[in-house]
Coordinates of C-alpha atoms and ligand atoms in Angstrom, one line a residue:
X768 CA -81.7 76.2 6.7
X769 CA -82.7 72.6 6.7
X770 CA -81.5 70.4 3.4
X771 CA -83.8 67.8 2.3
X772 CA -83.2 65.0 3.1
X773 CA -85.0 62.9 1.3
X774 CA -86.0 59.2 0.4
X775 CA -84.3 58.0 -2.3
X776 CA -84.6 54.9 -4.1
X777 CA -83.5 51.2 -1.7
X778 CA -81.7 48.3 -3.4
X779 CA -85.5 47.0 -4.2
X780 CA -86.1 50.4 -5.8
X781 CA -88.5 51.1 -3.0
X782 CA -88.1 54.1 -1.0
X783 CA -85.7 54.6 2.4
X784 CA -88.0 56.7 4.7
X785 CA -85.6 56.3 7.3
X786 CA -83.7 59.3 5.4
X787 CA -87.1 61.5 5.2
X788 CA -87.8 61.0 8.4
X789 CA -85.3 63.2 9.9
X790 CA -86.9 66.2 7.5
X791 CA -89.5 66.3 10.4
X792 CA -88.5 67.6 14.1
X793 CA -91.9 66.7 15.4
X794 CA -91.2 63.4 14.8
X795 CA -88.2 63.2 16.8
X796 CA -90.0 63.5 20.1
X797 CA -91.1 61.1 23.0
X798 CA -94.6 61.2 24.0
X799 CA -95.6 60.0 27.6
X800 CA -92.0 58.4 27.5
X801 CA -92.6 56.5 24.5
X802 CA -91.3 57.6 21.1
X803 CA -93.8 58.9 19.1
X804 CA -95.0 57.0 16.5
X805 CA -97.7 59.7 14.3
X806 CA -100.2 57.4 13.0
X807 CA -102.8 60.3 12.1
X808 CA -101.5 62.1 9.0
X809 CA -105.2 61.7 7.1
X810 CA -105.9 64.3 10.1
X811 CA -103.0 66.5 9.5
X812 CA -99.4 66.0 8.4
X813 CA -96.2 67.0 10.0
X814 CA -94.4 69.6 8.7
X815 CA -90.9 69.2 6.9
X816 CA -88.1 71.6 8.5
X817 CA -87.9 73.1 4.1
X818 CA -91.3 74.0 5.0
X819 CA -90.6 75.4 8.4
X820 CA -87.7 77.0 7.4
X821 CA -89.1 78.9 4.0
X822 CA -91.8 80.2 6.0
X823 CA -89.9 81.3 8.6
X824 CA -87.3 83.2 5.7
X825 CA -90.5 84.9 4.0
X826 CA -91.8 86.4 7.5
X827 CA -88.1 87.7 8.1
X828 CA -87.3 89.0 4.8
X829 CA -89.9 89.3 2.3
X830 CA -93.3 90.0 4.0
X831 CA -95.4 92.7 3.1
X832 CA -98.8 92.9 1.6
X833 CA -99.7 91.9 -2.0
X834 CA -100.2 93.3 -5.4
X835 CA -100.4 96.8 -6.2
X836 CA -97.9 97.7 -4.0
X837 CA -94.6 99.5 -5.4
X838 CA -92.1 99.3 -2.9
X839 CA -89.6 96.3 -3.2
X840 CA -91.1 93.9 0.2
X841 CA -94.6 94.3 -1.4
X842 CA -93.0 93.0 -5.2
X843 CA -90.8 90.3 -3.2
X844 CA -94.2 89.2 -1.4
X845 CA -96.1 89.3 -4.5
X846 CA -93.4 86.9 -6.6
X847 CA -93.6 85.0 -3.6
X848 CA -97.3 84.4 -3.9
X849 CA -97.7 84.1 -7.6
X850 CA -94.7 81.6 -7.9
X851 CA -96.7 79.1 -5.6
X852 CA -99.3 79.3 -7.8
X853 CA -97.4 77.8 -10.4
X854 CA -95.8 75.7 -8.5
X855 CA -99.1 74.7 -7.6
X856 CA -100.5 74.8 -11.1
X857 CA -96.8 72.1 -12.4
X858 CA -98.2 69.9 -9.3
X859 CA -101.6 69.2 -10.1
X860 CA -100.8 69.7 -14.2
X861 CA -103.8 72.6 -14.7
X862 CA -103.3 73.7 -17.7
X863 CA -103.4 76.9 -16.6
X864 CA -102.0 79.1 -13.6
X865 CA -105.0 81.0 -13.2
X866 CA -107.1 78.3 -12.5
X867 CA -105.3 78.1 -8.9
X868 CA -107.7 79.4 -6.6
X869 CA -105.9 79.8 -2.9
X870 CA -108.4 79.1 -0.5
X871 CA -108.1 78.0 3.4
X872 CA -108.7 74.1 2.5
X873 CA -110.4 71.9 1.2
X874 CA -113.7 72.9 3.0
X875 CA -113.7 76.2 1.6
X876 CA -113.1 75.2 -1.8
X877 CA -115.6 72.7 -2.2
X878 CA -117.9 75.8 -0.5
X879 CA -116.8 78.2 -3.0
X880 CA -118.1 75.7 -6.1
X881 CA -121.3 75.1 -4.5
X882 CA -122.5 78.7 -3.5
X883 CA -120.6 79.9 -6.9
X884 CA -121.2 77.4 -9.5
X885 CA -124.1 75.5 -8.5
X886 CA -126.3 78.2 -6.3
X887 CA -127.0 80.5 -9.8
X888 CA -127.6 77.3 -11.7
X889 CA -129.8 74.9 -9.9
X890 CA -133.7 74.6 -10.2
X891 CA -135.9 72.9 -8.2
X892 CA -136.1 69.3 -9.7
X893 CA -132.3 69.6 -10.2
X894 CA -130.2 66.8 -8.5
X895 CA -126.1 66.6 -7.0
X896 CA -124.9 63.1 -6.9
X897 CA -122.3 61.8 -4.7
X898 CA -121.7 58.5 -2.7
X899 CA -121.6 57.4 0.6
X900 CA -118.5 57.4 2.0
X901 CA -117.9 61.5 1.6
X902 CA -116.7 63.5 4.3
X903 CA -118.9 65.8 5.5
X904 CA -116.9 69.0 3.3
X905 CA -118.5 67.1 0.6
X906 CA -122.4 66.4 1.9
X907 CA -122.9 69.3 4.0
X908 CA -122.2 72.3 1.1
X909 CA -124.4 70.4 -0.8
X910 CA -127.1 70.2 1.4
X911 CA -127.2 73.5 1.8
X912 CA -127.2 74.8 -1.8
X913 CA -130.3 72.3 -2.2
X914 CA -131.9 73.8 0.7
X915 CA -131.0 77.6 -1.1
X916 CA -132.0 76.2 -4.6
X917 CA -134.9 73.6 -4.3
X918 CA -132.1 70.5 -5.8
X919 CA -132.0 67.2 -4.5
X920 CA -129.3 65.4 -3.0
X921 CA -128.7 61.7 -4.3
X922 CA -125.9 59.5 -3.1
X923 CA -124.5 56.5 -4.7
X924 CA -124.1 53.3 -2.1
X925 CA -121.0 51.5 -1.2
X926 CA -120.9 48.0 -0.5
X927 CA -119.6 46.0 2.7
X928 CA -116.1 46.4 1.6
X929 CA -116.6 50.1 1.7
X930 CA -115.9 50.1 -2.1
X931 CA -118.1 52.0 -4.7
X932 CA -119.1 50.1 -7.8
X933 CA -119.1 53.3 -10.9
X934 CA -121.9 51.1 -11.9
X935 CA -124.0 52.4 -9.2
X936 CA -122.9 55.8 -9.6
X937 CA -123.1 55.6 -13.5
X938 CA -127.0 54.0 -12.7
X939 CA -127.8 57.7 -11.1
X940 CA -126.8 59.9 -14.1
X941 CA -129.6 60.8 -15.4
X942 CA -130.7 63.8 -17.1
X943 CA -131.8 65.5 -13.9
X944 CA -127.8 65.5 -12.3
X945 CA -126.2 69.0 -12.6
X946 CA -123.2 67.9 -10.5
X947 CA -121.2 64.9 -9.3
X948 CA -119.5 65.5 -6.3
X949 CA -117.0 62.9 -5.3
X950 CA -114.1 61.7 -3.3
X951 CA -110.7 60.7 -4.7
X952 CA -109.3 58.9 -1.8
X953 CA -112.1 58.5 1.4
X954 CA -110.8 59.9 4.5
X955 CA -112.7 56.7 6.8
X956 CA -112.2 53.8 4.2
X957 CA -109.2 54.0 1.9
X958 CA -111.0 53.5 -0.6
X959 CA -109.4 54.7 -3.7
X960 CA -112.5 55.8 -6.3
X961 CA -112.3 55.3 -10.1
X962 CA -112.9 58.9 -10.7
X963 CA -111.2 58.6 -14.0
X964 CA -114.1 56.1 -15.3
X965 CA -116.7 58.2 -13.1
X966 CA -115.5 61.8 -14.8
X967 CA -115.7 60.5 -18.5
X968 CA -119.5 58.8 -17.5
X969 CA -120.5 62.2 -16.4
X970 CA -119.0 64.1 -19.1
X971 CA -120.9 62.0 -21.4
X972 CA -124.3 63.3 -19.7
X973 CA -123.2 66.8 -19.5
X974 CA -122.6 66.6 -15.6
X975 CA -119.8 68.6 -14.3
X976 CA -117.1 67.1 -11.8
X977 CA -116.0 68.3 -8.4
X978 CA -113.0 65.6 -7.0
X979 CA -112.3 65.8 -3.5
X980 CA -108.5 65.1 -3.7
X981 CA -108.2 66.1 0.4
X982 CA -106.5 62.5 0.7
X983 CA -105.3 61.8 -2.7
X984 CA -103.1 65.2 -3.1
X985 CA -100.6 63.7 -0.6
X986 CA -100.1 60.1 -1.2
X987 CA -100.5 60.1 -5.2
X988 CA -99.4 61.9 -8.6
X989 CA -102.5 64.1 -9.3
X990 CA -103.2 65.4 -12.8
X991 CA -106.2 66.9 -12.9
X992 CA -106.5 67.4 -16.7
X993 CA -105.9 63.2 -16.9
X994 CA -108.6 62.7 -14.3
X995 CA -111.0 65.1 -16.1
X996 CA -111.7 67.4 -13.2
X997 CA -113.4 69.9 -13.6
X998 CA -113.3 71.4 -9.6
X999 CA -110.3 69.8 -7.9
X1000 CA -110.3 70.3 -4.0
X1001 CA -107.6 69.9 -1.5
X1002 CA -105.5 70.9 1.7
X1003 CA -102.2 72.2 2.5
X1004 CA -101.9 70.6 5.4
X1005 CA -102.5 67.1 5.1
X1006 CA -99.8 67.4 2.2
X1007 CA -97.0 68.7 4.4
X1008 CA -98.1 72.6 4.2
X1009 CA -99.2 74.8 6.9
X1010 CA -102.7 74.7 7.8
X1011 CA -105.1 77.4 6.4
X1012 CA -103.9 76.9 3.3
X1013 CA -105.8 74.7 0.3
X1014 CA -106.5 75.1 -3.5
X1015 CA -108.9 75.2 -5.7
X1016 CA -108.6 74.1 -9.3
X1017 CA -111.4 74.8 -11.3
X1018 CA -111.4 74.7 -15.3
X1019 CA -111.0 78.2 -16.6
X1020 CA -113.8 78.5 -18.9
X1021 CA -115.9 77.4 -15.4
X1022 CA -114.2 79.3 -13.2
X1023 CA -114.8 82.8 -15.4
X1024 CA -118.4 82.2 -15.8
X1025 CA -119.0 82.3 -12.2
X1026 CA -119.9 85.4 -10.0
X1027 CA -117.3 86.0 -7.1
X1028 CA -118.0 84.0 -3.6
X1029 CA -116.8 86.7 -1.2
X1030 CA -116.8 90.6 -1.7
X1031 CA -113.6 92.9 -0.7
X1032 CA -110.1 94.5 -2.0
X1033 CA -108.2 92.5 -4.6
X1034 CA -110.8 90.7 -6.3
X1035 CA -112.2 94.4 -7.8
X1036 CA -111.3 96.6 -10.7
X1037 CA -112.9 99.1 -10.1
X1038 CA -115.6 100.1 -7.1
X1039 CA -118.2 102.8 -7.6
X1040 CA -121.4 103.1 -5.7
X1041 CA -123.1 102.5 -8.8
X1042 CA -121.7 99.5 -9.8
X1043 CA -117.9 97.5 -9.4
X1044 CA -116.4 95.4 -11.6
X1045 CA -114.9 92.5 -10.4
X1046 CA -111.0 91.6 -11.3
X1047 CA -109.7 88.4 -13.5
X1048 CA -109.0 85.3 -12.6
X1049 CA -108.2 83.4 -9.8
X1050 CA -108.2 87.4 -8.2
X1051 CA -112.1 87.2 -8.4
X1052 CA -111.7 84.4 -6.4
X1053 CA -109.7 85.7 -3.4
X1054 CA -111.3 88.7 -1.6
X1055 CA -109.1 90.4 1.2
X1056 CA -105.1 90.0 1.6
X1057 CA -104.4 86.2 1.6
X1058 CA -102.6 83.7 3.5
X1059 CA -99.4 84.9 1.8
X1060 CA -96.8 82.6 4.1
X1061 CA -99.4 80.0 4.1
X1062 CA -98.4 80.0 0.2
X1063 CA -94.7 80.2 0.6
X1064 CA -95.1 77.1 2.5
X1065 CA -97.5 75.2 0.7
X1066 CA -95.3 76.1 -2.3
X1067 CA -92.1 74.5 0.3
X1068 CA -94.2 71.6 0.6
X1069 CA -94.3 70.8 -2.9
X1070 CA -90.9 71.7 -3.8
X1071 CA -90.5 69.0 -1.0
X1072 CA -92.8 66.2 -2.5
X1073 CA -91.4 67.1 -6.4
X1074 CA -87.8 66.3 -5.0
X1075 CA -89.3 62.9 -3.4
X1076 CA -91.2 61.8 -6.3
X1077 CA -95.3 61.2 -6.2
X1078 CA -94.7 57.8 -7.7
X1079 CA -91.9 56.9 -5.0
X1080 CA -93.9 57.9 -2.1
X1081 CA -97.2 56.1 -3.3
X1082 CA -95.1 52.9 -4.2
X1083 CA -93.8 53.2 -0.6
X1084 CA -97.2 53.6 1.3
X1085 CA -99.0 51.0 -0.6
X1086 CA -96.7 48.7 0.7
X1087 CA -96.7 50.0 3.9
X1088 CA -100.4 49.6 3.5
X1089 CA -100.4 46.2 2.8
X1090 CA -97.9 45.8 5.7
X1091 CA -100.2 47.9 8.1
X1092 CA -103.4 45.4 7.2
X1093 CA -101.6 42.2 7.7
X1094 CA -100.5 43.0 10.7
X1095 CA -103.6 44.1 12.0
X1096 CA -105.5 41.2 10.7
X1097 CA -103.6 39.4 12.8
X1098 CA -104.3 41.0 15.8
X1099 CA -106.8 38.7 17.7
X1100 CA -110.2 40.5 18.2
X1101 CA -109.6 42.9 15.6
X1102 CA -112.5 44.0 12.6
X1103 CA -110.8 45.7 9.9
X1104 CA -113.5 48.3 8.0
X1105 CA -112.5 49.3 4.6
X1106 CA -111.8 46.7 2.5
X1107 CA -111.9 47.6 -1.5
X1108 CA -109.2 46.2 -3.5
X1109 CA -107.9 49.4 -4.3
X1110 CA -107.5 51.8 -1.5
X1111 CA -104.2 54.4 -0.3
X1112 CA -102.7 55.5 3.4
X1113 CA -106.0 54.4 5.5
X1114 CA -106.9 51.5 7.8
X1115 CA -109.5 52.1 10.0
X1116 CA -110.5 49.1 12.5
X1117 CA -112.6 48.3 15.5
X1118 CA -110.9 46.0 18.5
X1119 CA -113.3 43.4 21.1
X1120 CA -115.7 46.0 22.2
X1121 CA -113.3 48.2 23.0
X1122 CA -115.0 51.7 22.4
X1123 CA -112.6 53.7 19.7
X1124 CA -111.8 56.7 22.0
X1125 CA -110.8 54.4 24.9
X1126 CA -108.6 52.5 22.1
X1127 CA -107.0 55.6 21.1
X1128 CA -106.6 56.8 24.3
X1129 CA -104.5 53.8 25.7
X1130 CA -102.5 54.6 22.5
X1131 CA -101.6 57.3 23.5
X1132 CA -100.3 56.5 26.8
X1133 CA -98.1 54.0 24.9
X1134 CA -97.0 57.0 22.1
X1135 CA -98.9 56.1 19.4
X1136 CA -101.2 58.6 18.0
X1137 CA -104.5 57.5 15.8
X1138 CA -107.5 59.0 15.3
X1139 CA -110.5 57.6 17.0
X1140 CA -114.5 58.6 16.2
X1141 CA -116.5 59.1 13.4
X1142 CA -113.5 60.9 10.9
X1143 CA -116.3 63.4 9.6
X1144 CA -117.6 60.5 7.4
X1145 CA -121.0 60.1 9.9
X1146 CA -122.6 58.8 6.8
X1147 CA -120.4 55.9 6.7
X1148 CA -120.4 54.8 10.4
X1149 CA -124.2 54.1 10.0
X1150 CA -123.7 52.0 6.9
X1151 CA -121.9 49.7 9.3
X1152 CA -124.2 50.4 11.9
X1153 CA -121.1 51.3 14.8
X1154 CA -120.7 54.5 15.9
X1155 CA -117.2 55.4 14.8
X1156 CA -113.3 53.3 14.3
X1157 CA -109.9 53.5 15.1
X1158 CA -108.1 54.7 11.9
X1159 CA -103.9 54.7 11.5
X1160 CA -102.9 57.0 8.6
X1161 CA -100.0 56.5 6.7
X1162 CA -97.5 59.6 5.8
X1163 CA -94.8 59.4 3.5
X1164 CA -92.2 59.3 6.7
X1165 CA -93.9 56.1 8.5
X1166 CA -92.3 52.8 8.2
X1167 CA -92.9 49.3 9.3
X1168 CA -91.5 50.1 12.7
X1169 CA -94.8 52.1 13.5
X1170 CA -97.1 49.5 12.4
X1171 CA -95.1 46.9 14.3
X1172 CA -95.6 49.8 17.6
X1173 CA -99.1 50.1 16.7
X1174 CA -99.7 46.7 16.9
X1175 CA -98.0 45.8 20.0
X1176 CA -100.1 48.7 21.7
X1177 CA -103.1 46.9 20.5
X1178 CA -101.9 43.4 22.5
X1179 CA -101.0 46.3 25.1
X1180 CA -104.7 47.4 25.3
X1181 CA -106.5 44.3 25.3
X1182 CA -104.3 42.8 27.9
X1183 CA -105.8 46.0 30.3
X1184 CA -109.2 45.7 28.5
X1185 CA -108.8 42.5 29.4
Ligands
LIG1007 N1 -112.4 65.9 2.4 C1 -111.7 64.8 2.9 C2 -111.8 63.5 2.2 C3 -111.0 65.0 4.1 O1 -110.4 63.9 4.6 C4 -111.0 66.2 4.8 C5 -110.3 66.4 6.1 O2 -110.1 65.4 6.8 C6 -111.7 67.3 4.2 C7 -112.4 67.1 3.0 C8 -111.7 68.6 4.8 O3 -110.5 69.2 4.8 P1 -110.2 70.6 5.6 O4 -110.7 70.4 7.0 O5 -108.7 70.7 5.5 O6 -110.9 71.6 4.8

């Protein structure tokens, strides 16, 4: 078994990755004879060996199925599984454990609120709002369950700095808005939304609030109950957890007024041809036998980021960050997109006329790893008219070595772009 490792507080009180760094074996390999320099955690983040390692103890020691099961691997499974959801539950601050919902990300989550919460509720005439610089998890449910219900999908604008004004967002509140659906953190931009400000202007018109915390969950503290959430999505593994593996907080008295979103064992009573009855919370929620190591993990994963500290690791990427966009901007031919004045872990960036996979493709071949094309944000490619960006993502294990790699591949590529 694997200790953590760590950062702890420098001299400066910032954090020493170096340390943390060594938590993650993928890390410590060359690609294409370089070493690789992982620039693409918004994507998906490596794992830490505590993660690896818990899983790996679960599947050899513990696994069975859950609940209802009396023999002593199907109890062991089951504490397994309910102790991540409230590890889960301490994370986030619900107020509640059984307002963790597991799901498979973030997708399904914000899936399960639309075709459970809104598609009973919404009449034609009805309206979701969100902005423009969602991914398409948070555009695409939505269209649908306006397609299903007759409701209309309104989105806020950004501006050229890809930032969102709540003023513009407030402006769209009106009495017709069920739902506002929005990003915490955007996965193209950066850009860090107000959704404190934007959560108590809704709640004053009666709108409920779904946050998309995909990219906020691993780079930030997260309290949902200060951010007045009411659905809170996110992913396992772009917060060090295995993949297939997300949450969904929802408020309680929300969450038990809704009707079930898939059919099966676990989230029943009782089943009788003439009628079932559907089990309590968050069971209702999670038809069929679950990702059960997916939770030991994910529950690894935060152990992981709780012995870290959320403050320490967003005080360390912001000036990464900071460190990241300086360098870049002074890379000659470079057009950095996502500018707000308050953003977290993303830069994305065009180069010449260098087309983005090309870009990211000579990366490669030099060991850095980005991710090139549209970033599931199509929506906010067309606002800049260009057809997708570069974007390096920051984990909690970069440092300013990898920027200073990234950039040197970047004089690199347009010496053979010429
Ligand atoms: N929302 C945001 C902001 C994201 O960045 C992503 C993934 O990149 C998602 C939603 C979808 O997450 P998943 O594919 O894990 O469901």
């Amino acid at each position: 078994m694997s200790s953590l490792t760590g950062m702890r507080p420098g001299a400066a009180g910032t954090a020493d990755v170096t340390a943390c760094r060594a938590d993650f074996p993928a890390l410590a390999q060359d690609i294409n004879g370089y070493p690789l320099v992982y620039l693409d955690s918004a994507a998906s983040s490596q794992v830490p060996m505590a993660v690896i390692d818990e899983i790996a103890r679960y599947q050899s020691h513990d696994h069975a199925n859950v609940h209802r099961g009396v023999h002593t691997l199907s109890h062991r499974a089951t504490e397994v599984y309910e102790n991540a959801r409230t590890a889960l539950q301490r994370f986030i601050n619900a107020s509640r454990r059984e307002e963790i919902v597991f799901t498979r990300g973030t997708t399904e989550s914000i899936n399960l609120v639309a075709q459970s919460f809104c598609r009973p509720k919404l009449r034609q005439g009805d309206r979701i709002l969100i902005t423009h610089l969602e991914h398409h998890s948070n555009i695409v449910p939505w269209q649908m369950v306006c397609e299903q219900t007759g409701a209309e999908l309104v989105v806020a604008p950004i501006d050229d700095r890809g930032d969102v004004s709540p003023d513009s967002v407030v402006a769209l509140m009106d009495e017709r808005v069920r739902l506002l659906a929005v990003a915490h953190v955007s996965n193209a931009l950066g850009t860090v939304l107000p959704v404190r400000e934007l959560a108590a202007a809704a709640h004053a018109r009666d709108i409920t609030v779904l946050v998309d915390g995909a990219q906020a969950v691993p780079h930030m503290p997260v309290d949902v109950q200060a951010l007045g959430a009411d659905f809170y999505a996110f992913s396992g593994h772009k917060m060090f957890g295995p993949t297939g593996t997300g949450v969904l907080y929802g408020r309680e008295e929300l969450l038990d007024a809704m009707p079930p979103y898939q059919g099966g064992g676990d989230m029943i009573l009782e089943v009788r041809f003439d009628g079932t009855t559907y089990n309590e919370l968050p069971y209702k929620f999670e038809a069929g036998t679950p990702n059960i190591s997916g939770a030991a993990g994910l529950a690894a994963a935060v152990a992981y980021l709780e012995a870290i500290g959320m403050n320490l690791i967003a005080e360390h990427e912001r000036q990464l960050l900071d460190y990241l966009t300086n360098k870049l901007a002074e890379v000659e031919g470079i057009r950095l997109l996502g500018m707000a004045p308050v953003k977290a872990s993303v830069q994305s960036f065009l180069l010449d006329d260098i087309h983005p996979h090309d870009l990211g493709t000579i990366l490669d071949h030099q060991g850095v790893a980005i991710r090139t094309g549209h970033h599931c944000a199509m929506p906010v490619m067309d606002r800049f008219g260009i057809p997708g960006t570069a974007r390096a993502s920051l984990g909690l294990y970069n440092n300013r070595a990898d920027v200073d790699a990234l950039t040197a591949a970047l004089e690199k590529a347009r010496e053979i772009f010429g």
